[in-house]
Each structure stands twice: as C-alpha cells, then as structure tokens.
mmCIF file of C-alpha atoms in Angstrom:
data_model
loop_
_atom_site.group_PDB
_atom_site.id
_atom_site.type_symbol
_atom_site.label_atom_id
_atom_site.label_comp_id
_atom_site.label_asym_id
_atom_site.label_seq_id
_atom_site.Cartn_x
_atom_site.Cartn_y
_atom_site.Cartn_z
ATOM 1 C CA MET A 1 213.013 219.152 232.821
ATOM 2 C CA THR A 2 209.698 219.953 231.974
ATOM 3 C CA PRO A 3 207.063 219.789 235.150
ATOM 4 C CA ARG A 4 204.879 216.979 235.072
ATOM 5 C CA ARG A 5 201.134 217.769 234.540
ATOM 6 C CA VAL A 6 198.199 216.325 236.858
ATOM 7 C CA ARG A 7 195.332 215.058 235.647
ATOM 8 C CA THR A 8 192.827 217.131 237.384
ATOM 9 C CA ASP A 9 189.717 215.779 235.756
ATOM 10 C CA LEU A 10 190.144 212.484 238.086
ATOM 11 C CA VAL A 11 190.282 214.523 241.270
ATOM 12 C CA ARG A 12 187.525 217.127 240.088
ATOM 13 C CA GLN A 13 184.860 214.430 240.044
ATOM 14 C CA TYR A 14 185.763 213.367 243.323
ATOM 15 C CA VAL A 15 185.639 216.962 244.712
ATOM 16 C CA ILE A 16 182.301 217.754 242.817
ATOM 17 C CA THR A 17 180.371 214.926 244.730
ATOM 18 C CA GLY A 18 182.119 215.847 248.534
ATOM 19 C CA GLY A 19 183.871 212.331 247.926
ATOM 20 C CA ARG A 20 180.538 210.263 247.809
ATOM 21 C CA ASP A 21 180.205 207.288 245.438
ATOM 22 C CA ARG A 22 176.489 207.156 245.872
ATOM 23 C CA PRO A 23 173.594 209.447 246.783
ATOM 24 C CA SER A 24 173.788 210.286 250.512
ATOM 25 C CA ARG A 25 170.168 208.851 250.857
ATOM 26 C CA ASN A 26 168.855 205.757 249.316
ATOM 27 C CA THR A 27 165.353 207.235 248.682
ATOM 28 C CA HIS A 28 165.994 207.587 244.844
ATOM 29 C CA THR A 29 167.116 204.951 242.698
ATOM 30 C CA LEU A 30 167.780 207.144 239.340
ATOM 31 C CA GLU A 31 168.159 204.812 236.273
ATOM 32 C CA LEU A 32 169.588 205.991 233.017
ATOM 33 C CA VAL A 33 165.969 206.733 231.617
ATOM 34 C CA THR A 34 164.414 208.322 234.808
ATOM 35 C CA LEU A 35 163.150 211.479 233.886
ATOM 36 C CA VAL A 36 164.090 214.798 235.915
ATOM 37 C CA THR A 37 162.754 218.411 235.912
ATOM 38 C CA ALA A 38 163.261 221.261 238.023
ATOM 39 C CA THR A 39 160.658 222.567 240.264
ATOM 40 C CA GLY A 40 161.471 226.147 239.700
ATOM 41 C CA ASP A 41 160.403 227.306 243.242
ATOM 42 C CA ARG A 42 163.768 227.065 244.888
ATOM 43 C CA PRO A 43 166.789 229.382 245.124
ATOM 44 C CA VAL A 44 169.836 228.304 243.278
ATOM 45 C CA ALA A 45 172.420 230.935 244.709
ATOM 46 C CA GLU A 46 173.796 228.332 247.408
ATOM 47 C CA LEU A 47 174.151 225.187 244.502
ATOM 48 C CA GLU A 48 177.287 224.303 243.291
ATOM 49 C CA PRO A 49 178.149 225.270 239.637
ATOM 50 C CA GLU A 50 177.322 222.000 238.190
ATOM 51 C CA GLN A 51 174.068 221.735 240.170
ATOM 52 C CA HIS A 52 173.055 225.123 239.360
ATOM 53 C CA ARG A 53 173.680 224.072 235.413
ATOM 54 C CA MET A 54 171.525 220.946 235.957
ATOM 55 C CA VAL A 55 168.345 223.171 237.480
ATOM 56 C CA ARG A 56 169.003 225.629 234.656
ATOM 57 C CA LEU A 57 168.967 222.998 232.236
ATOM 58 C CA CYS A 58 165.953 221.274 233.402
ATOM 59 C CA ARG A 59 163.759 224.481 233.442
ATOM 60 C CA GLY A 60 162.194 223.692 230.317
ATOM 61 C CA GLY A 61 160.847 220.312 230.923
ATOM 62 C CA TYR A 62 161.901 216.712 231.539
ATOM 63 C CA LEU A 63 165.295 215.133 230.635
ATOM 64 C CA SER A 64 166.550 211.687 231.180
ATOM 65 C CA VAL A 65 169.249 211.389 233.594
ATOM 66 C CA ALA A 66 171.636 210.265 230.566
ATOM 67 C CA GLU A 67 170.691 213.341 228.779
ATOM 68 C CA VAL A 68 171.523 215.417 231.794
ATOM 69 C CA ALA A 69 175.111 213.860 232.067
ATOM 70 C CA GLY A 70 175.688 214.496 228.295
ATOM 71 C CA HIS A 71 174.642 218.117 228.329
ATOM 72 C CA VAL A 72 176.720 219.035 231.600
ATOM 73 C CA ARG A 73 179.633 216.714 230.495
ATOM 74 C CA LEU A 74 179.776 214.810 233.814
ATOM 75 C CA PRO A 75 180.020 210.928 234.138
ATOM 76 C CA VAL A 76 176.189 209.453 234.741
ATOM 77 C CA SER A 77 177.587 208.402 238.310
ATOM 78 C CA VAL A 78 178.742 211.817 239.230
ATOM 79 C CA THR A 79 175.334 213.024 237.891
ATOM 80 C CA THR A 80 173.032 210.776 239.535
ATOM 81 C CA ILE A 81 174.731 211.704 242.909
ATOM 82 C CA LEU A 82 174.271 215.635 242.136
ATOM 83 C CA LEU A 83 170.644 214.905 240.662
ATOM 84 C CA ALA A 84 169.608 212.981 243.807
ATOM 85 C CA ASP A 85 171.089 215.667 246.343
ATOM 86 C CA LEU A 86 168.857 218.174 244.226
ATOM 87 C CA ILE A 87 165.766 216.029 244.466
ATOM 88 C CA ASP A 88 166.339 215.868 248.151
ATOM 89 C CA SER A 89 166.631 219.597 248.476
ATOM 90 C CA GLY A 90 163.470 220.277 246.472
ATOM 91 C CA HIS A 91 164.937 221.571 243.296
ATOM 92 C CA MET A 92 164.234 218.775 241.214
ATOM 93 C CA VAL A 93 161.578 216.140 241.108
ATOM 94 C CA ALA A 94 161.950 212.760 238.961
ATOM 95 C CA ARG A 95 159.179 210.925 237.408
ATOM 96 C CA LYS A 96 159.997 206.884 237.056
ATOM 97 C CA PRO A 97 160.280 205.911 233.362
ATOM 98 C CA PRO A 98 157.211 204.359 231.794
ATOM 99 C CA PRO A 99 156.703 200.352 232.545
ATOM 100 C CA VAL A 100 158.053 198.255 229.578
ATOM 101 C CA ALA A 101 155.196 197.576 226.873
ATOM 102 C CA ARG A 102 154.063 194.293 227.124
ATOM 103 C CA PRO A 103 153.786 192.511 223.781
ATOM 104 C CA THR A 104 150.188 192.631 222.197
ATOM 105 C CA ASP A 105 148.402 189.633 221.447
ATOM 106 C CA LEU A 106 148.528 188.867 217.681
ATOM 107 C CA ASP A 107 144.996 187.210 217.396
ATOM 108 C CA VAL A 108 143.620 190.362 218.792
ATOM 109 C CA LEU A 109 145.465 192.462 216.189
ATOM 110 C CA GLU A 110 144.179 190.207 213.486
ATOM 111 C CA LYS A 111 140.493 190.553 214.625
ATOM 112 C CA VAL A 112 140.733 194.351 214.684
ATOM 113 C CA LEU A 113 142.267 194.343 211.111
ATOM 114 C CA ASP A 114 139.518 192.141 210.023
ATOM 115 C CA GLY A 115 136.722 194.511 211.588
ATOM 116 C CA LEU A 116 138.563 197.313 209.880
ATOM 117 C CA ASN A 117 138.426 195.575 206.691
ATOM 118 C CA ASN A 118 134.836 194.733 206.926
ATOM 119 C CA ILE A 119 133.895 198.416 207.430
ATOM 120 C CA LEU A 120 135.933 199.606 204.423
#
C-alpha cells in the first residue's frame, strides 16, 4: 500500500499569513490595480522569504498587486495580506490607482478638430 500524499499547498498559504484571512489592520485597502514599491530604506533580514521576494521584486519601481501575486506565485488574497504587513512595517508604500477617466464631451472634441482643420 502506498502512503497518501498530503497537499501541502493548502496548508502553506495558511501558514504564510499566520492564519489570517485579512490584513491585521484595515488601514490599507489594496485592490488588484493598486501600485506598490519598496522603500529601500528598511532592513530585510527579518522578513519571511515570501516578503523578502516581494521587496526585492518591487525595488525597481511600481508594480500592481496583481503583478506581484503573479511573480511570487501566491494567491492575491495571501499577497494582499503580506503586502499590507510590508506597508505597515515601512518596507513598501502603496499608491492608489488613477481615477477612472470621465468620458469627454463629443462637442468639445469636434470644436477642437474644427479649430485644427482651420489652422491647417
């Protein structure tokens, strides 16, 4: 009889977040498109391996939460918890996504086009 294999990927994610299913503080609402970057002025030796990878990944500039999750191969829910912890500790900063663009008035665009045609 062969021994049963236990799926450790389900346990691992629970362990990575310390058993939490949301950030310890609700100060950071991270959406998929929220941009994060490493501050670069905090020591990383005390970080967990996943958090260390996130900081190293984001040293080059801003990445979205979804991009970070993809690069570190963790679910977005786990990534969000770890990123919020990193923001709380000062290792990372978040920038809100740009506001949704408002539709431009078609009449204004036609007047601009007419003005450009008159110049040419």
